[in-house]
Amino acid sequence: MDLGAITKYSALHAKPSGLILQYGTAGFRTKAEHLDHVMFRMGLLAALRSKQTKSTIGVMVTASHNPEEDNGVKLVDPLGEMLAPSWEEHATCLANAEEQDMQRVLIDISEKEAVNLQQDAFVVVGRDTRPSSEKLSQSVIDGVTVLGGQFHDYGLLTTPQLHYMVYCRNTGGRYGKATLEGYYQKLSKAFVELIKQASCSGDEYRSLKVDCANGIGALKLREMEHYFSQGLSVQLFNDGSKGKLNHLCGADFVKSHQKPPHGMEIKSNERCCSFDGDADRIVYYYYDADGHFHLIDGDKIATLISSFLKELLVEIGESLNIGVVQTAYANGSSTQYLEEVMKVPVYCTKTGVKHLHHKAQEFDIGVYFEANGHGTALFSTAVEMKIKQSEQLEEKKRKAAKMLENIIDLFNQAAGDAISDMLVIEAILALKGLTVQQWDALYTDLPNRQLKVQVADRRVISTTNAERQAVTPPGLQEAINDLVKKYKLSRAFVRPSGTEDVVRVYAEADSQESADHLAHEVSLAVFQLAGGIGERPQPGF
Ligand code: 16G
Ligand code: MG
């Protein structure tokens, strides 16, 4: 380690003294102007992690669905997964070390993790379209190079594309080629092959309106669309040419407001979807003939995908297991439908992709989705083996195995990916001849409401049972239990946010009015028992 150089460069990316940030559910996230030192230091950390794992590490500069003025950074581990938890702690320590302590913290981390500093390091960097992202990604690169690391700057990428690049590079090209061209070709080829097997012809189903949140998704989908245009035509809205990133549009807006994005004209029964600002989330929606808006969220996406995969498995006649992973936010109707109608086992984990991803790896086929539209499907090597052996099978089974092979290629197995999920969904709808209404009609969502409560210190709330029960503060869970009893088909939970300084409240019940009341009453309980600040939560939304 060239300590002199580190000190010199670190001074050029000096930390504002006293600023404390936390490596949260999806990395660091805050106002872009506070992040220069964090970026430099994450470049350093990525180089160390690369030396330790002897693998390529990814760094993505984005703040996803957050406002344009914000930014953020996260590290991507060798197989495209989120950074290992012990390294998240190192990230927090390193980002918060005052200038004069930074070197010592860096040395501590390398010693604790037994990093061989002589080892080579290679880091790949990607960024979203925020005005601040280019300069901040340069600061990451400064950090990598000062530790003697090599880098490749991919420039503008969606978050899942960066995960894909990391995964490709660390699997010797077996997963795919680590270029944008490689990504476009791999997914599009699988998609077009699948679509060819759809029996219903005619192009009327195969067009889709896409709200790109004025973000990177627009640029990348535009680059990609001619690769798959024989199977699907996409019409892009909120492509960044006019509006502001994530402002009144995007998957997060549509899901949390349960209404369509601005800037998109929608006729009844037209199939539409929204990406978030870094294109790792997707939700679908449509207007029915009576002018009612219908949201098709991550839960219904998981249902469509897992039922299709289960059918394929039945056809191939294999005893491979399939599981669906959700979080506490999954609508109760979806869980019930999956378990009772589809007979697919469902598991619940804490919020945050890394938890779901980890659990999904336990199955031959693991489908995971958060209700907010973040998810993918993972396939074990056992599934790939079966496909290889399918050559000897009778024709019908061979066909199903071929379809499964294409589906595997179409899913981004390194991360939830709006583009990849969109193509999977479009392929399944075409293959099954389903309209968006028929898909939506699989089950009816229970009315629900999400609220936020401001408290002095959200860490006073701790939870268990995949965040479905509060352990502290004392009395809170009992209060929630009593409130829930007042309503039918009801459920509620609270959890401290991993990305904002608030406590989140979720409630569902048999009617919107009940869900709204329950959410409000639970908010009041949080306010009273968990140290609420500011104005008491008011009823009405
Ligand atoms: C992050 C997570 C997302 C989760 C959300 C919850 C990743 C890549 N992203 O955006 O999965 O749903 O945080 O936010 O893990 P919250 O803790 O503020 O509710
Ligand atoms: Mg995102």
mmCIF file of N, CA, C and O and ligand atoms in Angstrom, residues 25-26 29 64-65 74 82 280-281 329 351-354 370 372 374 495-500 504, ligand 1:
data_model
loop_
_atom_site.group_PDB
_atom_site.id
_atom_site.type_symbol
_atom_site.label_atom_id
_atom_site.label_comp_id
_atom_site.label_asym_id
_atom_site.label_seq_id
_atom_site.Cartn_x
_atom_site.Cartn_y
_atom_site.Cartn_z
ATOM 1 N N THR A 25 -29.562 -1.039 3.103
ATOM 2 C CA THR A 25 -30.074 -2.178 2.330
ATOM 3 C C THR A 25 -29.503 -2.219 0.921
ATOM 4 O O THR A 25 -29.291 -3.289 0.370
ATOM 5 N N ALA A 26 -29.291 -1.056 0.345
ATOM 6 C CA ALA A 26 -28.802 -1.048 -1.033
ATOM 7 C C ALA A 26 -27.601 -0.110 -1.164
ATOM 8 O O ALA A 26 -27.494 0.660 -2.104
ATOM 9 N N ARG A 29 -26.708 5.924 0.410
ATOM 10 C CA ARG A 29 -27.600 6.782 -0.362
ATOM 11 C C ARG A 29 -27.831 8.095 0.378
ATOM 12 O O ARG A 29 -28.231 8.077 1.537
ATOM 13 N N SER A 64 -31.098 4.705 -7.532
ATOM 14 C CA SER A 64 -32.316 3.972 -7.880
ATOM 15 C C SER A 64 -33.539 4.876 -8.060
ATOM 16 O O SER A 64 -33.524 5.794 -8.870
ATOM 17 N N HIS A 65 -34.573 4.658 -7.227
ATOM 18 C CA HIS A 65 -35.840 5.385 -7.361
ATOM 19 C C HIS A 65 -35.831 6.708 -6.605
ATOM 20 O O HIS A 65 -36.819 7.428 -6.625
ATOM 21 N N LYS A 74 -23.145 1.169 -4.500
ATOM 22 C CA LYS A 74 -23.109 -0.158 -3.884
ATOM 23 C C LYS A 74 -22.085 -1.025 -4.574
ATOM 24 O O LYS A 74 -21.773 -0.827 -5.754
ATOM 25 N N MET A 82 -25.105 -9.159 -3.768
ATOM 26 C CA MET A 82 -24.815 -7.989 -2.939
ATOM 27 C C MET A 82 -23.600 -8.303 -2.070
ATOM 28 O O MET A 82 -23.315 -9.456 -1.757
ATOM 29 N N ASP A 280 -34.044 -1.821 -12.060
ATOM 30 C CA ASP A 280 -34.040 -3.144 -11.425
ATOM 31 C C ASP A 280 -35.395 -3.495 -10.820
ATOM 32 O O ASP A 280 -35.532 -4.515 -10.141
ATOM 33 N N ARG A 281 -36.400 -2.662 -11.054
ATOM 34 C CA ARG A 281 -37.755 -2.998 -10.598
ATOM 35 C C ARG A 281 -38.715 -2.808 -11.757
ATOM 36 O O ARG A 281 -38.525 -1.915 -12.586
ATOM 37 N N TYR A 329 -44.320 -7.636 2.956
ATOM 38 C CA TYR A 329 -45.170 -6.748 2.161
ATOM 39 C C TYR A 329 -46.011 -7.500 1.128
ATOM 40 O O TYR A 329 -46.859 -6.895 0.478
ATOM 41 N N THR A 351 -36.971 -7.696 4.287
ATOM 42 C CA THR A 351 -36.924 -6.818 3.118
ATOM 43 C C THR A 351 -35.489 -6.658 2.623
ATOM 44 O O THR A 351 -34.560 -6.658 3.428
ATOM 45 N N GLY A 352 -35.311 -6.461 1.328
ATOM 46 C CA GLY A 352 -33.962 -6.286 0.771
ATOM 47 C C GLY A 352 -33.608 -7.495 -0.074
ATOM 48 O O GLY A 352 -33.741 -8.642 0.363
ATOM 49 N N VAL A 353 -33.170 -7.205 -1.290
ATOM 50 C CA VAL A 353 -32.947 -8.259 -2.263
ATOM 51 C C VAL A 353 -31.996 -9.340 -1.768
ATOM 52 O O VAL A 353 -32.196 -10.519 -2.034
ATOM 53 N N LYS A 354 -30.980 -8.931 -1.022
ATOM 54 C CA LYS A 354 -29.989 -9.939 -0.642
ATOM 55 C C LYS A 354 -30.613 -11.072 0.179
ATOM 56 O O LYS A 354 -30.227 -12.227 0.035
ATOM 57 N N GLU A 370 -40.103 -8.980 -4.514
ATOM 58 C CA GLU A 370 -40.700 -8.077 -3.541
ATOM 59 C C GLU A 370 -41.943 -7.488 -4.199
ATOM 60 O O GLU A 370 -41.993 -7.351 -5.430
ATOM 61 N N ASN A 372 -42.753 -4.605 -4.467
ATOM 62 C CA ASN A 372 -42.399 -3.394 -5.208
ATOM 63 C C ASN A 372 -41.816 -3.673 -6.593
ATOM 64 O O ASN A 372 -41.445 -2.755 -7.313
ATOM 65 N N HIS A 374 -39.224 -5.957 -7.477
ATOM 66 C CA HIS A 374 -37.813 -6.289 -7.542
ATOM 67 C C HIS A 374 -37.665 -7.800 -7.426
ATOM 68 O O HIS A 374 -37.989 -8.359 -6.386
ATOM 69 N N ARG A 495 -41.788 -1.699 10.633
ATOM 70 C CA ARG A 495 -40.344 -1.987 10.582
ATOM 71 C C ARG A 495 -39.588 -0.680 10.344
ATOM 72 O O ARG A 495 -40.107 0.231 9.677
ATOM 73 N N PRO A 496 -38.371 -0.592 10.907
ATOM 74 C CA PRO A 496 -37.584 0.602 10.612
ATOM 75 C C PRO A 496 -37.094 0.513 9.172
ATOM 76 O O PRO A 496 -36.655 -0.557 8.732
ATOM 77 N N SER A 497 -37.202 1.607 8.425
ATOM 78 C CA SER A 497 -36.733 1.600 7.042
ATOM 79 C C SER A 497 -35.219 1.400 7.002
ATOM 80 O O SER A 497 -34.494 1.856 7.885
ATOM 81 N N GLY A 498 -34.748 0.733 5.955
ATOM 82 C CA GLY A 498 -33.312 0.579 5.766
ATOM 83 C C GLY A 498 -32.732 1.668 4.875
ATOM 84 O O GLY A 498 -31.525 1.700 4.632
ATOM 85 N N THR A 499 -33.573 2.540 4.344
ATOM 86 C CA THR A 499 -33.081 3.552 3.405
ATOM 87 C C THR A 499 -33.464 4.982 3.779
ATOM 88 O O THR A 499 -32.963 5.928 3.193
ATOM 89 N N GLU A 500 -34.416 5.138 4.717
ATOM 90 C CA GLU A 500 -34.882 6.481 5.096
ATOM 91 C C GLU A 500 -35.005 6.530 6.610
ATOM 92 O O GLU A 500 -35.223 5.492 7.237
ATOM 93 N N ARG A 504 -41.720 2.339 8.894
ATOM 94 C CA ARG A 504 -42.760 2.037 7.912
ATOM 95 C C ARG A 504 -43.869 1.210 8.549
ATOM 96 O O ARG A 504 -43.613 0.347 9.395
HETATM 97 C C1 16G B 1 -33.782 -1.085 -1.132
HETATM 98 C C2 16G B 1 -33.767 -2.525 -1.549
HETATM 99 C C3 16G B 1 -35.154 -3.003 -1.860
HETATM 100 C C4 16G B 1 -36.063 -2.785 -0.681
HETATM 101 C C5 16G B 1 -35.996 -1.358 -0.221
HETATM 102 C C6 16G B 1 -36.699 -1.208 1.109
HETATM 103 C C7 16G B 1 -32.034 -3.685 -2.783
HETATM 104 C C8 16G B 1 -31.227 -3.731 -4.020
HETATM 105 N N1 16G B 1 -32.928 -2.706 -2.720
HETATM 106 O O1 16G B 1 -34.209 -0.256 -2.168
HETATM 107 O O2 16G B 1 -35.085 -4.365 -2.162
HETATM 108 O O3 16G B 1 -37.380 -3.110 -0.991
HETATM 109 O O4 16G B 1 -34.647 -0.973 -0.030
HETATM 110 O O5 16G B 1 -36.556 0.093 1.553
HETATM 111 O O6 16G B 1 -31.881 -4.500 -1.892
HETATM 112 P P1 16G B 1 -36.904 0.495 3.038
HETATM 113 O O7 16G B 1 -36.035 -0.319 3.959
HETATM 114 O O8 16G B 1 -36.657 1.945 3.102
HETATM 115 O O9 16G B 1 -38.355 0.156 3.235
#
